[in-house]
XYZ file of C-alpha atoms in Angstrom:
741
model
C -31.294 135.970 41.900
C -32.748 137.083 45.071
C -33.573 134.032 47.758
C -37.052 134.956 48.845
C -38.767 132.403 50.665
C -42.749 132.851 50.175
C -44.182 135.024 46.171
C -47.391 136.845 45.907
C -47.801 140.223 47.203
C -47.273 138.891 50.925
C -43.838 137.634 49.879
C -41.872 141.113 50.704
C -43.673 142.402 54.250
C -43.555 138.393 55.416
C -39.543 138.866 54.279
C -39.641 141.035 57.040
C -40.415 138.891 59.250
C -36.834 136.965 57.683
C -35.446 140.498 58.411
C -35.074 142.529 54.269
C -34.642 145.936 54.846
C -31.756 147.047 53.069
C -29.544 149.371 56.104
C -26.360 151.734 55.428
C -23.390 150.414 57.513
C -22.034 154.181 57.561
C -24.814 154.633 60.318
C -24.429 150.569 62.476
C -26.755 149.877 60.252
C -28.897 147.272 62.324
C -29.334 145.114 58.841
C -32.024 142.739 58.624
C -32.931 143.187 62.928
C -36.726 142.720 63.952
C -37.389 141.146 67.641
C -37.870 137.600 67.119
C -39.071 134.970 69.490
C -36.533 132.969 72.178
C -36.470 129.618 71.612
C -38.974 128.862 74.441
C -41.133 131.379 73.312
C -41.115 130.053 69.855
C -42.020 125.984 70.298
C -44.907 127.726 72.082
C -45.961 129.676 69.979
C -45.787 127.298 66.953
C -47.129 124.824 68.173
C -50.547 126.466 68.864
C -53.697 126.638 66.853
C -53.085 129.739 64.915
C -56.116 129.970 63.119
C -59.736 129.956 65.741
C -62.440 130.324 63.087
C -65.098 132.156 64.298
C -68.537 130.057 64.297
C -69.972 132.037 66.604
C -71.320 134.765 64.101
C -69.519 137.793 63.388
C -66.279 138.943 65.180
C -66.030 142.294 66.372
C -62.337 142.713 66.773
C -62.734 140.977 62.842
C -65.247 143.561 61.540
C -63.980 147.109 63.305
C -60.074 145.940 62.473
C -58.571 149.253 60.331
C -56.258 146.840 59.389
C -58.368 144.952 57.703
C -61.056 147.568 56.299
C -60.590 149.765 53.131
C -57.896 152.043 54.044
C -59.685 155.534 52.722
C -56.955 157.744 53.007
C -54.748 159.129 50.714
C -53.293 157.194 47.954
C -54.222 154.301 50.695
C -51.520 155.658 54.147
C -51.616 153.438 56.512
C -54.258 154.863 59.324
C -52.069 154.606 61.875
C -54.339 157.135 64.107
C -57.246 154.808 63.545
C -54.470 151.531 64.425
C -53.852 150.368 67.673
C -51.737 147.205 68.717
C -55.035 145.210 70.137
C -55.600 144.931 66.570
C -52.386 142.963 65.122
C -53.267 139.252 66.113
C -57.001 139.564 65.173
C -55.875 140.535 61.759
C -53.352 138.609 61.616
C -55.313 135.927 62.335
C -57.686 136.328 59.387
C -54.855 137.273 57.441
C -53.306 133.247 57.612
C -56.853 132.287 57.672
C -57.810 134.100 54.120
C -54.085 133.512 52.251
C -53.573 129.637 53.476
C -57.090 129.560 51.257
C -55.927 131.119 48.504
C -52.769 129.334 48.272
C -54.992 126.055 48.815
C -57.500 126.833 46.363
C -54.363 127.190 43.509
C -52.570 124.308 44.552
C -55.941 122.294 44.186
C -56.455 123.781 41.043
C -58.656 120.834 38.861
C -57.119 123.198 35.430
C -53.550 122.402 34.126
C -51.189 124.840 35.611
C -50.818 128.161 33.431
C -49.513 131.016 34.407
C -53.161 133.319 34.805
C -53.640 130.695 37.800
C -50.572 129.802 39.086
C -47.801 132.359 38.391
C -49.947 134.937 39.090
C -52.852 133.849 41.366
C -49.985 133.511 43.580
C -48.788 137.018 43.813
C -51.745 138.551 43.786
C -52.807 136.857 46.867
C -51.872 137.760 50.418
C -53.025 141.053 50.529
C -54.250 141.398 54.314
C -51.126 140.025 55.240
C -48.982 141.700 53.084
C -50.745 144.594 54.307
C -50.728 143.894 57.896
C -47.277 142.524 58.273
C -45.734 145.605 56.800
C -46.765 148.159 59.093
C -46.302 146.056 62.180
C -42.607 145.297 60.926
C -41.982 148.515 60.460
C -43.457 149.760 63.807
C -41.226 147.069 65.685
C -38.144 148.705 63.890
C -39.328 152.193 64.366
C -41.849 152.678 67.316
C -41.745 149.819 69.782
C -42.997 149.018 72.909
C -43.645 145.821 74.671
C -46.856 145.033 73.245
C -45.144 145.206 70.613
C -42.236 142.939 70.965
C -44.713 140.617 72.798
C -46.868 140.322 69.209
C -43.393 139.564 67.716
C -42.148 136.918 69.839
C -46.052 134.939 69.036
C -45.526 136.084 65.256
C -42.240 135.989 63.661
C -42.158 131.975 64.400
C -45.921 131.893 63.305
C -45.173 134.092 59.633
C -42.084 130.985 59.223
C -44.532 128.361 59.680
C -46.530 130.209 57.283
C -43.891 130.618 54.234
C -43.261 126.585 55.161
C -46.823 125.498 54.546
C -46.962 127.276 51.545
C -43.063 126.995 49.768
C -43.471 123.156 51.034
C -46.922 122.946 49.123
C -46.215 119.601 47.601
C -49.133 120.263 44.920
C -48.108 123.856 44.629
C -45.061 123.439 43.771
C -45.635 120.727 41.043
C -48.017 123.020 39.104
C -44.887 125.893 39.321
C -42.687 123.365 38.243
C -44.580 122.176 35.192
C -44.585 125.625 33.994
C -41.129 125.687 34.621
C -39.570 123.303 33.216
C -42.086 124.243 29.792
C -40.538 127.627 30.323
C -39.538 128.024 26.947
C -43.266 127.033 25.064
C -45.539 129.058 27.305
C -44.606 132.115 25.115
C -44.181 134.537 28.024
C -42.417 137.905 27.432
C -39.676 138.336 28.950
C -40.649 139.505 33.121
C -43.477 136.740 33.244
C -40.586 134.120 31.949
C -38.450 136.078 34.981
C -41.086 136.002 37.351
C -41.475 131.848 36.861
C -37.980 131.375 37.238
C -37.240 133.583 40.830
C -40.274 131.833 41.891
C -39.155 128.482 41.261
C -35.443 129.137 42.080
C -37.092 130.564 45.245
C -39.181 127.674 45.776
C -36.424 125.416 45.295
C -33.911 127.597 47.709
C -36.689 127.071 50.384
C -37.463 122.970 50.207
C -39.522 122.324 48.020
C -37.464 119.799 46.535
C -37.350 118.165 49.448
C -39.364 115.160 50.654
C -39.892 112.759 53.771
C -38.619 113.504 56.466
C -35.836 116.495 54.900
C -39.191 118.071 54.371
C -40.543 118.346 57.705
C -37.230 119.071 59.222
C -36.775 121.858 57.452
C -39.912 123.297 58.328
C -38.459 122.629 61.548
C -35.026 125.112 61.277
C -36.990 127.580 59.134
C -39.242 128.135 62.207
C -36.394 127.229 64.846
C -34.646 129.967 63.435
C -37.028 132.873 63.789
C -37.255 132.409 67.469
C -33.102 132.504 67.596
C -32.849 135.751 65.246
C -35.775 137.406 68.108
C -34.002 136.881 70.684
C -30.176 137.658 69.203
C -31.887 141.166 68.143
C -33.326 141.481 71.719
C -30.507 140.790 73.847
C -28.553 143.333 71.848
C -31.285 145.898 71.922
C -31.691 145.416 75.924
C -27.732 145.954 75.858
C -27.685 149.391 74.005
C -31.214 151.092 75.644
C -29.791 150.056 79.031
C -26.629 151.889 79.032
C -25.809 155.408 79.299
C -22.519 156.826 80.537
C -23.236 160.226 83.165
C -20.916 162.976 82.426
C -20.466 165.503 85.472
C -19.296 168.798 84.530
C -16.315 167.827 83.745
C -15.887 165.528 81.487
C -18.419 168.383 79.332
C -14.824 170.834 79.497
C -13.185 169.513 75.612
C -15.912 168.711 74.463
C -17.486 170.532 71.237
C -21.170 172.156 71.943
C -23.174 170.013 70.185
C -22.066 167.048 72.091
C -22.713 169.008 74.749
C -26.963 169.758 73.551
C -26.852 165.958 72.523
C -26.114 164.814 75.815
C -28.336 166.652 76.944
C -31.247 165.727 74.417
C -30.611 161.687 75.554
C -30.672 162.326 79.015
C -34.074 164.374 78.670
C -35.425 161.343 76.067
C -34.724 159.220 79.376
C -35.637 160.931 81.591
C -32.320 161.506 83.195
C -31.304 164.959 84.618
C -27.571 166.379 83.271
C -25.907 164.607 80.116
C -25.695 161.203 79.439
C -23.795 158.909 76.593
C -25.451 156.120 74.958
C -24.558 153.099 72.473
C -26.365 154.678 69.524
C -23.596 155.251 67.030
C -24.538 159.031 66.361
C -24.087 159.469 70.804
C -21.211 157.272 71.156
C -18.920 157.785 68.054
C -19.076 161.562 68.687
C -17.593 161.087 71.920
C -14.999 158.905 71.111
C -14.228 161.071 68.488
C -13.918 164.326 70.899
C -13.487 163.955 74.710
C -10.355 163.873 76.260
C -10.875 161.561 78.802
C -9.340 158.103 77.947
C -10.817 156.396 81.124
C -14.650 158.019 79.464
C -13.536 156.847 76.020
C -12.430 153.841 77.308
C -15.405 152.616 79.793
C -18.009 154.303 76.845
C -16.193 151.499 73.533
C -15.797 149.056 76.221
C -19.622 149.482 76.719
C -20.076 149.889 72.941
C -17.771 146.433 71.538
C -19.810 144.642 73.956
C -22.875 144.179 73.898
C -24.387 140.971 73.860
C -21.516 139.627 74.683
C -21.545 140.294 78.705
C -22.384 138.091 81.585
C -26.483 138.947 81.831
C -29.283 137.156 80.849
C -27.895 138.839 76.978
C -25.638 136.608 76.194
C -25.717 136.064 72.416
C -22.833 133.018 72.760
C -24.972 130.306 72.444
C -28.006 132.260 70.537
C -25.304 132.491 68.032
C -23.871 129.073 67.895
C -27.251 127.488 67.969
C -28.253 130.315 64.413
C -24.924 128.549 62.422
C -25.782 124.678 63.974
C -29.654 125.785 62.346
C -27.914 127.070 59.501
C -24.874 124.758 58.522
C -28.475 122.078 58.532
C -30.958 124.249 56.452
C -28.083 124.482 53.734
C -26.421 120.447 54.313
C -29.951 119.394 53.589
C -30.080 122.056 50.160
C -27.994 119.905 49.469
C -25.069 122.329 49.891
C -21.586 122.091 51.411
C -22.034 125.060 54.232
C -24.242 127.945 54.266
C -22.073 130.119 52.569
C -21.849 128.070 49.901
C -26.125 128.155 50.598
C -26.191 132.450 50.404
C -23.703 133.397 47.724
C -25.038 130.691 45.375
C -28.790 133.415 44.906
C -25.872 136.532 44.348
C -22.987 138.020 42.057
C -20.644 136.362 43.821
C -22.454 133.023 43.171
C -19.315 131.639 45.625
C -17.992 131.969 48.873
C -14.442 131.756 46.735
C -15.384 134.608 45.274
C -16.164 136.679 47.799
C -13.320 135.744 49.562
C -11.094 137.029 46.663
C -12.392 140.348 46.228
C -12.110 141.025 50.025
C -8.234 139.552 49.573
C -7.982 141.814 46.697
C -8.683 145.000 49.116
C -7.655 143.698 52.192
C -3.870 144.038 51.662
C -4.013 147.487 50.757
C -6.029 148.876 52.942
C -3.812 147.454 55.531
C -0.591 148.945 54.326
C -2.638 152.730 54.614
C -3.977 151.899 58.359
C -0.678 151.246 59.135
C 0.604 154.536 57.709
C -2.829 156.026 59.317
C -1.470 153.936 63.270
C 1.869 155.861 62.574
C 0.041 159.587 62.390
C -2.176 158.549 65.756
C 1.683 157.311 67.231
C 3.300 161.059 66.518
C 0.422 162.552 67.864
C 0.326 161.081 70.809
C 4.321 161.461 71.222
C 3.341 164.728 70.496
C 1.404 164.966 73.504
C 3.914 163.583 75.977
C 2.164 160.020 76.435
C 3.418 157.081 77.089
C 0.887 154.587 75.719
C 0.440 152.198 72.326
C -2.712 152.778 70.478
C -5.329 151.207 71.533
C -9.458 150.810 69.830
C -10.707 153.854 72.349
C -7.982 156.052 71.298
C -8.447 155.489 66.554
C -10.603 157.794 67.054
C -9.455 160.712 69.066
C -6.206 161.388 67.881
C -7.576 160.412 64.142
C -10.009 163.612 64.115
C -6.622 165.731 65.163
C -4.180 164.909 62.855
C -7.708 165.717 60.141
C -8.268 169.062 61.614
C -4.493 169.862 61.164
C -3.906 168.101 57.287
C -7.145 169.977 56.206
C -8.011 172.087 58.870
C -11.082 170.668 59.457
C -13.622 171.602 62.391
C -15.560 169.237 62.324
C -18.460 171.999 64.333
C -17.352 174.493 61.699
C -18.674 171.879 58.578
C -21.835 170.211 61.136
C -23.034 174.447 60.750
C -23.660 174.051 56.661
C -25.223 170.619 57.001
C -28.553 172.102 58.026
C -30.693 168.241 57.716
C -34.061 169.925 55.909
C -31.491 171.802 53.583
C -30.053 167.974 52.829
C -33.323 167.107 52.192
C -33.892 168.818 49.839
C -30.334 168.265 48.806
C -30.992 164.119 48.023
C -34.496 165.627 46.642
C -32.609 167.973 44.276
C -30.498 164.895 42.594
C -33.650 162.767 41.943
C -35.240 165.875 40.595
C -32.371 166.558 37.940
C -31.395 162.725 36.839
C -34.653 161.279 37.023
C -37.361 164.612 36.421
C -39.310 163.914 39.549
C -40.430 166.028 42.338
C -41.559 166.075 46.102
C -44.030 167.971 48.155
C -44.840 167.453 51.625
C -47.756 166.453 53.077
C -49.000 167.307 56.434
C -52.667 165.812 56.470
C -51.450 161.630 56.181
C -51.353 160.879 59.945
C -47.746 158.957 60.476
C -47.288 156.825 63.651
C -45.049 159.286 65.443
C -44.081 163.276 65.157
C -41.156 162.735 64.065
C -42.126 160.989 60.572
C -42.797 163.141 57.391
C -44.552 162.593 54.413
C -43.975 163.039 51.239
C -45.686 163.277 47.948
C -43.587 161.771 44.626
C -44.452 163.005 40.862
C -43.369 162.982 37.773
C -42.903 165.296 35.306
C -46.714 164.900 34.418
C -47.891 166.303 38.071
C -48.883 163.099 38.564
C -48.448 161.114 41.867
C -46.494 157.792 42.032
C -44.742 157.009 44.989
C -45.298 157.805 49.296
C -41.870 158.866 50.506
C -41.794 158.619 54.856
C -39.100 160.290 56.247
C -37.752 159.098 60.140
C -34.396 160.537 61.354
C -34.110 161.170 65.050
C -32.749 158.863 66.877
C -35.535 157.889 70.591
C -35.938 154.931 73.301
C -38.268 152.434 71.270
C -36.441 152.577 67.475
C -33.792 150.815 66.791
C -30.155 151.521 65.853
C -28.930 152.570 62.407
C -30.668 153.177 59.333
C -32.228 151.241 56.673
C -34.982 151.453 53.966
C -38.113 150.203 54.013
C -41.361 149.759 52.363
C -45.258 149.735 53.920
C -45.854 149.114 50.091
C -44.207 147.409 46.947
C -44.922 148.480 43.488
C -47.599 146.500 42.082
C -47.689 146.576 37.995
C -50.548 143.816 38.450
C -52.789 146.176 40.562
C -50.953 150.126 40.015
C -51.002 151.102 43.670
C -47.709 152.818 44.506
C -45.491 152.380 45.915
C -44.324 153.719 50.143
C -41.529 153.836 51.048
C -39.984 154.926 54.538
C -36.292 155.486 54.836
C -35.265 155.182 59.273
C -32.594 157.325 60.431
C -31.282 157.698 63.544
C -29.510 161.779 64.590
C -29.224 163.469 67.471
C -32.227 165.840 68.014
C -31.388 169.258 68.945
C -32.209 171.742 71.628
C -35.572 173.007 71.066
C -35.781 175.677 68.608
C -32.291 174.334 66.877
C -31.622 173.503 63.471
C -30.696 169.483 63.561
C -26.463 169.706 61.804
C -25.456 166.379 60.813
C -21.569 166.057 60.551
C -21.031 165.168 56.991
C -20.648 161.128 57.272
C -24.225 161.696 58.870
C -25.325 163.297 55.448
C -24.146 160.249 53.350
C -25.844 157.833 55.016
C -28.853 160.066 54.306
C -27.721 159.933 50.628
C -27.337 156.427 50.811
C -30.940 155.350 52.091
C -32.336 158.330 49.986
C -30.821 155.820 46.975
C -32.473 152.312 48.330
C -35.763 154.370 48.927
C -35.278 155.671 44.840
C -34.995 152.103 43.975
C -38.826 151.717 45.576
C -40.169 154.783 44.545
C -39.016 154.126 41.154
C -39.762 150.808 39.940
C -42.338 150.579 37.604
C -42.357 146.497 37.209
C -44.856 144.270 35.708
C -45.176 142.471 38.977
C -44.446 143.220 42.722
C -42.002 140.384 43.365
C -40.142 141.439 40.880
C -40.096 144.996 41.943
C -37.761 147.457 43.930
C -35.050 145.945 45.940
C -36.310 142.594 45.245
C -32.647 141.858 43.877
C -29.463 140.118 44.929
C -28.286 140.843 48.309
C -24.865 142.090 46.692
C -26.171 144.087 43.840
C -29.565 145.739 46.274
C -26.293 147.980 48.221
C -25.347 150.066 44.352
C -28.647 151.918 44.144
C -27.642 153.351 47.740
C -23.910 153.809 47.190
C -23.363 155.212 43.397
C -26.456 158.185 45.180
C -24.110 159.309 47.842
C -21.499 160.370 45.319
C -23.500 162.910 44.402
C -23.649 165.234 47.891
C -19.439 164.888 47.455
C -20.364 167.116 44.744
C -19.600 170.793 45.005
C -21.765 171.944 41.890
C -24.711 170.072 45.212
C -23.090 171.638 47.853
C -22.590 174.883 47.040
C -26.688 175.064 46.621
C -27.184 173.481 49.785
C -24.193 173.467 51.916
C -25.360 176.494 53.890
C -25.160 178.130 57.149
C -27.630 177.923 59.391
C -27.391 181.330 61.152
C -26.429 183.278 58.041
C -28.053 181.226 55.080
C -24.045 181.550 53.141
C -22.978 178.953 51.126
C -20.103 176.663 52.815
C -16.600 179.075 51.580
C -15.561 177.796 48.383
C -11.794 176.337 50.277
C -13.770 175.212 53.317
C -15.634 173.497 51.096
C -11.923 171.898 48.634
C -10.908 170.899 52.536
C -14.189 168.902 53.050
C -13.406 167.138 49.276
C -10.634 166.661 49.529
C -10.892 164.470 53.166
C -13.146 161.731 51.416
C -9.993 159.710 51.620
C -8.682 160.266 54.879
C -9.225 157.244 57.448
C -9.993 154.762 55.079
C -7.778 152.137 55.740
C -9.194 152.161 58.933
C -13.243 152.444 57.766
C -12.292 149.284 54.729
C -10.284 147.028 57.640
C -12.900 146.960 60.502
C -15.387 146.436 57.172
C -13.170 143.107 56.395
C -12.539 142.694 59.646
C -16.338 141.846 59.927
C -16.755 140.812 56.306
C -14.142 138.068 56.901
C -15.463 136.560 59.782
C -19.292 136.313 59.007
C -18.259 134.386 55.793
C -15.514 131.819 57.879
C -18.612 131.599 60.356
C -20.704 130.677 57.917
C -18.019 128.219 56.159
C -17.280 126.718 60.237
C -17.846 122.852 60.002
C -18.531 122.418 63.469
C -20.129 125.388 64.614
C -21.845 123.801 68.069
C -18.526 124.480 69.592
C -17.535 127.334 68.269
C -15.513 129.627 70.832
C -17.065 133.280 70.586
C -13.671 135.359 71.101
C -11.408 132.293 70.252
C -12.657 132.563 66.684
C -12.900 136.263 66.664
C -9.523 136.873 67.205
C -8.270 133.550 65.363
C -9.781 135.549 61.845
C -8.240 138.277 62.682
C -4.978 136.880 63.120
C -4.581 135.115 59.954
C -4.505 137.953 58.056
C -2.730 140.399 60.848
C -4.862 142.614 61.715
C -4.416 145.811 63.499
C -4.991 144.984 67.712
C -6.089 148.845 67.067
C -8.706 148.238 64.811
C -11.420 144.925 65.919
C -14.684 143.906 64.174
C -16.633 147.032 62.967
C -19.834 145.012 64.601
C -18.272 142.025 67.128
C -20.605 138.705 66.434
C -22.553 139.353 69.865
C -24.267 142.319 67.947
C -23.537 141.957 64.693
C -27.338 142.076 63.633
C -26.503 141.865 60.288
C -25.301 138.673 60.351
C -27.194 137.115 63.460
C -30.804 139.040 63.415
C -32.332 137.594 60.279
C -30.681 136.119 57.429
C -30.219 139.817 54.804
C -26.402 140.027 54.868
C -25.375 136.501 56.274
C -22.433 135.439 54.947
C -23.194 138.712 52.605
C -21.744 141.428 54.921
C -18.843 141.800 51.915
C -22.418 142.634 50.015
C -21.161 146.185 51.062
C -17.843 145.838 48.979
C -18.942 144.026 46.518
C -21.913 147.046 46.007
C -18.492 149.267 46.698
C -16.986 148.256 42.920
C -20.489 148.706 41.279
C -21.092 152.161 42.376
C -17.346 153.164 42.145
C -16.833 152.431 38.564
C -20.419 153.086 38.174
C -20.210 156.384 38.748
C -16.871 157.631 36.627
C -18.919 157.309 33.720
C -20.514 160.331 34.918
C -17.118 162.205 35.566
C -16.028 160.747 32.316
C -18.845 162.197 30.451
C -18.137 165.599 32.118
C -21.860 166.378 34.113
C -22.827 163.860 37.008
C -26.559 164.720 35.101
C -25.858 163.156 31.905
C -29.274 162.705 30.205
C -28.050 159.966 28.831
C -26.904 157.976 31.168
C -29.426 159.204 34.327
C -31.619 157.557 31.275
C -29.756 154.005 31.394
C -29.424 154.702 35.028
C -32.898 155.087 35.716
C -33.611 151.911 33.012
C -31.761 149.750 34.052
C -31.088 149.710 37.576
C -33.803 152.344 40.247
C -37.262 151.261 37.801
C -36.354 147.318 36.731
C -36.002 145.981 40.207
C -35.307 142.581 39.784
C -37.015 141.919 36.016
C -33.029 141.066 34.842
C -29.855 139.147 35.990
C -27.804 141.782 38.696
C -24.996 141.704 35.809
C -26.754 142.263 33.010
C -28.109 145.068 34.587
C -25.128 146.933 35.192
C -23.969 145.969 32.240
C -27.005 147.851 30.650
C -26.101 151.123 32.673
C -22.377 151.079 32.370
C -21.973 149.091 28.799
C -20.086 146.788 30.284
C -18.649 144.480 33.927
C -17.750 146.559 36.659
C -13.427 147.339 37.659
C -12.173 147.451 41.300
C -9.604 150.379 39.775
C -11.892 152.856 40.985
C -12.622 151.926 44.630
C -9.260 151.691 45.421
C -9.089 155.167 43.508
C -10.584 156.668 45.269
C -10.055 155.350 48.964
C -7.330 156.195 47.987
C -4.927 152.635 48.001
C -3.687 153.585 44.660
C -2.376 156.887 42.647
C -5.186 158.499 40.369
C -4.310 157.066 36.987
C -2.187 154.728 38.803
């Protein structure tokens, strides 16, 4: 069951302030990242009077504000051509006031509580606040600037305070609780009952049952955390965007043409001459894979791993300690032993022990495979006549050499067949085959940046049932990683169609050249589109149950299962076409690409689990105020005999998943949990002998992609698969056990 802080149409937008966007870890997902306030700025924002009543007649800032007007764009899409930064604060002020009035009217209603006058009334409240927040926080992620960041520093704690004013409203909760206690006698249908239960559950987890000083302190903690999340995210962003590695002519030697081109583009984007490597994963990781200059690899890797960990104003150590201390206090106020117990209490796992048990089950097979992989690298180093141990900045470089030798794979050769536009068409094709939907690009709908593109999604009858935005290239002002979010969720009450967006950070090609992807990039594209479809295909009766509003360790399942279709020959033969000749990928190359998918899985799984173990350990720590960040990391990693050459995928000072919000805090394990589901789930299509089996596709649609949070996550999975999942397909697909073993 999800743990939201609000209900109503403002809920998912305000969760953006608490960082609920879905992202793909495979692409350095900075899930949960929004720019929040520093502690001092947060205190100032919370203490000020949030709304000043207008007593002097009409207010032009409100009357002429496009954020508060009716949107007459096609399908009610945001009118980005009319919106500017100056519109947000007046719009937020007006929306706070109107939403508060709606909530107060519900709470003070003299009539006995009913589903319609309480739950449904809350569900239809906050329309303006919802759409303003979604537009704003999507811009803050995709097209930020100094003005937007300043507005975030003001609004994030105010949103937290507004959320608390609702969930801690005693009269409102009394009505909800009254309905909950008599829920079995109200004659509610299944979705009404589910909405009532999740609403009550969310209010309880947001402190509604607290009293007196505890209630007041809980609100203070929530506001404090909102400021700290922004501080953490902005510190990481400052370190990431403030570093570049300039490459001289000799530094370019040995680099593939596509990396040289990307480095030139990165320099041009920043107004620089020549070539630079940046700390975007799409820039630094290919450099680490291909640069023969070991000193430069070390320099780039060190900068990458020390974001938020430098002796400057962006150091995140104390911010981490403050976040952990407030989270522990919040969990204790609610009666939980730790924040990890609080977070997992609303998930499929249910307890920290269950999450740790799964990670432990995978850890040792993954570590053993990583040791084998390290042996291969050591052999390559020795064969080159070098005498040094395997360091973290060596792993990717020598791994690519082993991959090339073992599978005769040249990444440049593979990329030549993976054009971005073709892969976009491939993701649409899979959706059409599975779910009968189609996508048609629109060029007349305003966007916030020229990179952003818009498609209508239509059902088999030709009706438009969703809008999809795609924003695929890295640029200054755009956060790192890849993610899905929404401008509007599907709304079964008023009939609003969903408006969903995917963001990626691929390298922009040179003028006139196609954008070419690595296979990992293409997997990221499919992953995020799986999330997008979870929002676009939603068909629930109520917006709070729509789309991705599901358990954190279930939300990755639709995205991760969708990745499997990219790996199918039937899809690649159709869309993996050479960008110059148009010829399909040769069968022998396709076979080698697919055979290589289990390669280096020991490394990939170990670095992921390192972050998962540290994340969980932080949130089980009883004395977080005294934690030494470096020592804590090393202690956790050493406890499982970690390999020195494989650190955490995301080190603590830039671990946006867990410290820039609560989306994956004590929940980074969720990717692995969902990995069990997606590998077991796709095995059903393999067993059927048809990757587009109509019966299975219909069950996947009915129980997962369209169902939202209309039933518990395990019930949804069993509705699709017919049974609970097995971990064996995951272990087999990662090459940790033999086929059939």
